[in-house]
Amino acid sequence: MFRTVLWPTMLGLVCLLGLAGGCAKGALWRLGYLSPQARQQWAEEEKLAKTWPTMRDEMSGWVEQANAGSSADQQRVAKRLGELIETDRRMLVRLHATSLLGKLPSSAAWSSVAIAARDSDADIRVAACRVYSAMDTEDAIIPLGQLLAQDSSPDVQIAAARALGEFKSDRSARALGSAIESDQP
């Protein structure tokens, strides 16, 4: 009985690992870190440019160090993340940089979140809405209201409306009220 259950399970696992063999290849590419070939390929790619896992860990480290440091450190890191949002072509890097801004104080991250809110990609603007909603200042209501009223992407509009709903104030209610009057459902 044990052999009849174990053998098909092991065979299935071997097949799955075979599908996950490449860096971003196969049906289960997220399991690529289990493959020695994928690890070797990543090491070779790392010689040419920083890979996503390296960038993710590096950016997260910047924020941790900045939060343990001074407000000047936080400003410097927020500016660096804003530069990545503006210049890096990799979507995951830009999304992570935007979400990390939410872990910095609002005063440090403000201008970089504004950069993300103007990004050409709707996913980055949605992430900016989430960061605005997490900020501890009602000044975020203004850019959220603008995104809600002016953005062409329904996803961004929905994210802005949800973010505005986090603020319990007359200003946020007025911004949401203008959206209710809109022709866009």
CSV table of N, CA, C and O in Angstrom, one decimal, residues 4 24 51 139 169 171 174:
chain,number,residue,atom,x,y,z
A,4,THR,N,2.6,1.9,-3.3
A,4,THR,CA,1.7,2.3,-4.4
A,4,THR,C,1.3,3.8,-4.3
A,4,THR,O,1.0,4.4,-5.3
A,24,ALA,N,12.7,31.6,-15.8
A,24,ALA,CA,11.3,32.0,-15.9
A,24,ALA,C,10.7,31.1,-17.0
A,24,ALA,O,10.0,31.6,-17.9
A,51,THR,N,19.8,41.1,-10.4
A,51,THR,CA,18.6,40.4,-10.7
A,51,THR,C,17.5,40.9,-9.7
A,51,THR,O,17.8,41.6,-8.7
A,139,ASP,N,-3.3,65.2,3.9
A,139,ASP,CA,-2.9,65.8,2.6
A,139,ASP,C,-2.9,64.8,1.4
A,139,ASP,O,-3.0,65.3,0.3
A,169,SER,N,-13.1,61.8,6.9
A,169,SER,CA,-13.2,63.3,7.1
A,169,SER,C,-14.1,63.8,6.0
A,169,SER,O,-14.5,63.1,5.1
A,171,ARG,N,-13.4,66.1,3.9
A,171,ARG,CA,-12.6,66.3,2.6
A,171,ARG,C,-12.7,65.0,1.8
A,171,ARG,O,-12.9,65.0,0.6
A,174,ARG,N,-16.2,64.5,0.4
A,174,ARG,CA,-16.5,65.4,-0.8
A,174,ARG,C,-15.8,64.8,-2.0
A,174,ARG,O,-16.4,64.8,-3.1
